[in-house]
Short mmCIF file of C-alpha atoms and ligand atoms in Angstrom, two decimals:
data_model
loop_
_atom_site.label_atom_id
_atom_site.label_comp_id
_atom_site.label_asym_id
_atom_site.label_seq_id
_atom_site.Cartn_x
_atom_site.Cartn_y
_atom_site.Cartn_z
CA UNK A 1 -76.09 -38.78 -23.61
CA UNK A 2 -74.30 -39.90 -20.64
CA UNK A 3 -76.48 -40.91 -17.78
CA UNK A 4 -76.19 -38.87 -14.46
CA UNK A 5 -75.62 -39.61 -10.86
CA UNK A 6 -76.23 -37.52 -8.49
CA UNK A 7 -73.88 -37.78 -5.53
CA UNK A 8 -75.22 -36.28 -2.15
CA UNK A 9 -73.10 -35.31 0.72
CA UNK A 10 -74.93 -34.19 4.62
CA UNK A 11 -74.39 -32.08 7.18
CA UNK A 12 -70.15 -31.49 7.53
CA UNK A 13 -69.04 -33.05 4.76
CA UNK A 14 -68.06 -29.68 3.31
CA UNK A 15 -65.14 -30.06 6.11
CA UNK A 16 -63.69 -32.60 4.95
CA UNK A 17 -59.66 -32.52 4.45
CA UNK A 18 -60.05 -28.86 6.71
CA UNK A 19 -60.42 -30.81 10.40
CA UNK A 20 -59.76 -34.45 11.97
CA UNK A 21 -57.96 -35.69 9.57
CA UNK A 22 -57.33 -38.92 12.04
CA UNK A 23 -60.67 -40.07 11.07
CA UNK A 24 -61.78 -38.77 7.55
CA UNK A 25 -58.42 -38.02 5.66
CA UNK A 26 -56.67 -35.04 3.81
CA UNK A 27 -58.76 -34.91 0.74
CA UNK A 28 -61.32 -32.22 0.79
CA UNK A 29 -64.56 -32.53 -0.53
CA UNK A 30 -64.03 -30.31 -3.74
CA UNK A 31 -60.77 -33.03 -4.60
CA UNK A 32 -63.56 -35.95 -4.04
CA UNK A 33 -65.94 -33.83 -6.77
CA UNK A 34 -62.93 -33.26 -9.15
CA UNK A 35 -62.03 -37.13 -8.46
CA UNK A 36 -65.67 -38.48 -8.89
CA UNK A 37 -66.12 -36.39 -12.16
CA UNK A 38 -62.73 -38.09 -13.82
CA UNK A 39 -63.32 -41.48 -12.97
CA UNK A 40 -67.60 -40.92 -14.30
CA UNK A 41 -66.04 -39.60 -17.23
CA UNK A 42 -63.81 -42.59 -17.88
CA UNK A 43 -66.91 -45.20 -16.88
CA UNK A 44 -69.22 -43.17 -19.48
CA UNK A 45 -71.18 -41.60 -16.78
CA UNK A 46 -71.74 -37.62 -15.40
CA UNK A 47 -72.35 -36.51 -11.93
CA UNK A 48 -74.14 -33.95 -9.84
CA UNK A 49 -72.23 -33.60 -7.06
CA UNK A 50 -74.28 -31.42 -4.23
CA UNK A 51 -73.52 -31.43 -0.35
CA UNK A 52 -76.14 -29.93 2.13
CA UNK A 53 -76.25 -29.33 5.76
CA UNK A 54 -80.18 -29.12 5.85
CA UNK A 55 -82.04 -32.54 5.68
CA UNK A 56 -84.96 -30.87 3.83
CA UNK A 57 -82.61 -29.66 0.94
CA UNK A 58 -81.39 -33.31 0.47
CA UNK A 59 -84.69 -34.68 0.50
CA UNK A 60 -85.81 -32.32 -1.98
CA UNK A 61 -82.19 -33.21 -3.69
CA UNK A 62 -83.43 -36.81 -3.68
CA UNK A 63 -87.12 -35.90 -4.72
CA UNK A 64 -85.25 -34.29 -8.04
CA UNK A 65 -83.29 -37.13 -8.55
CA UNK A 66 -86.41 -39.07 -9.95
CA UNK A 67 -86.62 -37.00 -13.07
CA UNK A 68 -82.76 -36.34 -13.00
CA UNK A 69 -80.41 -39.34 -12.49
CA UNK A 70 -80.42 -43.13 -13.33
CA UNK A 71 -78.84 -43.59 -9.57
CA UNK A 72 -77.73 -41.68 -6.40
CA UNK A 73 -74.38 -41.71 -4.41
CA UNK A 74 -75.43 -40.46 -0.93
CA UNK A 75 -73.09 -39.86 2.46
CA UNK A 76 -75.83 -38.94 4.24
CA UNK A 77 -73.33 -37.41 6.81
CA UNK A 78 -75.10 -37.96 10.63
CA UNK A 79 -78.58 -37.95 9.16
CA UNK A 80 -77.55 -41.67 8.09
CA UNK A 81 -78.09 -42.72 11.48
CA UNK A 82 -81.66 -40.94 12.45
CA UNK A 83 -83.50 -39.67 9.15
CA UNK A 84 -86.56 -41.61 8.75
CA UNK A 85 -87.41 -38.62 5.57
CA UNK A 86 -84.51 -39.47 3.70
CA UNK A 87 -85.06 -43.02 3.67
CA UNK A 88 -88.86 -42.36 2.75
CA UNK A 89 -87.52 -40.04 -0.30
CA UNK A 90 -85.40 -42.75 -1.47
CA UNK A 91 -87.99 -45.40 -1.28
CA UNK A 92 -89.27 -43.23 -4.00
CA UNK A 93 -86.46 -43.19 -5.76
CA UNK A 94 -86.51 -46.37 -8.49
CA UNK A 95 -82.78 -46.66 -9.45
CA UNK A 96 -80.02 -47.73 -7.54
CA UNK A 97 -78.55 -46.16 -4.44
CA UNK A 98 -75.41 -47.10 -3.14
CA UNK A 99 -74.22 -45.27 0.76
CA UNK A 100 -71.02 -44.53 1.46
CA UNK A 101 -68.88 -43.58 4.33
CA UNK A 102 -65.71 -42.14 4.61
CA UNK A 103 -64.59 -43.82 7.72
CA UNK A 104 -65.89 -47.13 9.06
CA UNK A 105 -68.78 -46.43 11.38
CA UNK A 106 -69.10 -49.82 12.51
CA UNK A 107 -65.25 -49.33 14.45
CA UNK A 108 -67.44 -46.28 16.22
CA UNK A 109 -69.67 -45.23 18.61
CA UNK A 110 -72.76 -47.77 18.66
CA UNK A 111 -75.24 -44.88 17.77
CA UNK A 112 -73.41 -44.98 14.33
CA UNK A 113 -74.20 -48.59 13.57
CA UNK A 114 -77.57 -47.94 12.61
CA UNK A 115 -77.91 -46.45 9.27
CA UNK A 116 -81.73 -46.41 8.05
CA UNK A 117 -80.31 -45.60 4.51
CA UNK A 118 -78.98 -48.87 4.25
CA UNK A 119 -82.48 -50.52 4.32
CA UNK A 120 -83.09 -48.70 0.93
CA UNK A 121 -79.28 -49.04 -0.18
CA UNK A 122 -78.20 -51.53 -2.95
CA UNK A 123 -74.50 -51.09 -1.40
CA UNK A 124 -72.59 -49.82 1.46
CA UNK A 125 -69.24 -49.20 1.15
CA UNK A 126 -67.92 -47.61 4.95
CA UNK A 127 -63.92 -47.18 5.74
CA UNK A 128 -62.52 -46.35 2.06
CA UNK A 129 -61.76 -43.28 3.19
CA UNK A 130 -62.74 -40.70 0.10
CA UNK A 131 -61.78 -43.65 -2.27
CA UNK A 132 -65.50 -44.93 -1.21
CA UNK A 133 -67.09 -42.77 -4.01
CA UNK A 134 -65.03 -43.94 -6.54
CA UNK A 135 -65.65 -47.21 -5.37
CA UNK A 136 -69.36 -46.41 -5.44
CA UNK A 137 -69.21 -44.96 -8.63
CA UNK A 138 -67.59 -48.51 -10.56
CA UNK A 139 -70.30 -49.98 -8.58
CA UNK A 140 -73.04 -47.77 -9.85
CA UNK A 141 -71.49 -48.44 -13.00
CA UNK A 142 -72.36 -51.97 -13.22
CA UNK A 143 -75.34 -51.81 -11.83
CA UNK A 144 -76.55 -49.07 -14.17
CA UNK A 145 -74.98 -51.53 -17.77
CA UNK A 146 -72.54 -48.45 -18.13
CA UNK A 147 -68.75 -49.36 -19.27
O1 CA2 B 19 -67.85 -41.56 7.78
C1 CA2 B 19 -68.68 -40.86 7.22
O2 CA2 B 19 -68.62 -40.56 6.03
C2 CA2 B 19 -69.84 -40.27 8.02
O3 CA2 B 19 -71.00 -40.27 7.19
C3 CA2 B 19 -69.43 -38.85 8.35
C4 CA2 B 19 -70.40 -38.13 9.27
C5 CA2 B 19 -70.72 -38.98 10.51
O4 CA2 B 19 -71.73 -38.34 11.27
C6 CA2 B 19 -71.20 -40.36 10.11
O5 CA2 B 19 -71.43 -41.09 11.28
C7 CA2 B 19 -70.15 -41.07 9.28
C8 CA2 B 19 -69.82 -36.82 9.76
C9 CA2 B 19 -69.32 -35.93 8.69
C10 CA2 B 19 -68.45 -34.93 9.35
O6 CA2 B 19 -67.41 -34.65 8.48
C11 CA2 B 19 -66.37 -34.00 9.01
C12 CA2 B 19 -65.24 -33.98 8.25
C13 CA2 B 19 -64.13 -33.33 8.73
C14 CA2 B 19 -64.15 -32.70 9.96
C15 CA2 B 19 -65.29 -32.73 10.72
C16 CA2 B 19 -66.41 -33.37 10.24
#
């Protein structure tokens, strides 16, 4: 059976492709689900594709993830930059977890330069625009012995 990643999305990622556009692209999040679930398909793995604007609901997202996938996706949206409880749940989370951002956050305002995700993080991938999570996903791929 194909292994699963789940692929978490924060607080206003579900406007994505509907407002500035400038910054995080045309594609809306439901194309980036459709997208993520083709290319997992191809690379012999399945997703779970989830976005939440409560920080609880993603740590309890993550807390599932233990039992439920072999490695997490996560945009944790602005919580990157101050959630102290979603690092802790992915501390205990044992397989790989790659971040991504849509735009580059290191090109933005200084407050988004610290991500405390990325101390747990295998990867990073920041300024792919949408193409991140694909990116993330070949990336999981390897790291997971997949195709
Ligand atoms: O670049 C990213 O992917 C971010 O994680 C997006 C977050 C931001 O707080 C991070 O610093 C970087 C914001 C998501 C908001 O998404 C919107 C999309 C379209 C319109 C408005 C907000």
């Amino acid at each position: 059976m194909a292994r699963t990643v789940f692929i978490l999305n924060g607080p206003n990622l579900n406007l994505l492709g509907l407002r500035e556009p400038e910054i995080y692209g045309r594609e809306t999040l439901a194309d980036v689900e459709a997208a993520c679930a083709r290319l997992a398909g191809e690379l012999g793995l399945a997703t779970d594709f989830r976005q939440s604007n409560h920080e609880g609901v993603l740590v309890d997202w993550i807390h599932e993830a233990r039992q439920a996938a072999a490695g997490i996706v996560i945009n944790p949206g602005a919580y990157t930059h101050t959630s102290v409880a979603i690092l802790d749940a992915l501390n205990a989370f044992a397989g790989p977890v790659i971040e991504v951002h849509v735009s580059n956050v290191h090109r933005r305002e200084a407050f988004r330069h610290r991500s405390y995700v990325s101390l747990r993080a295998e990867a990073v991938i920041a300024g792919c625009g949408t193409e991140g999570y694909l990116l993330a996903l070949r990336r999981m791929a390897t790291l997971l012995g997949a195709a």
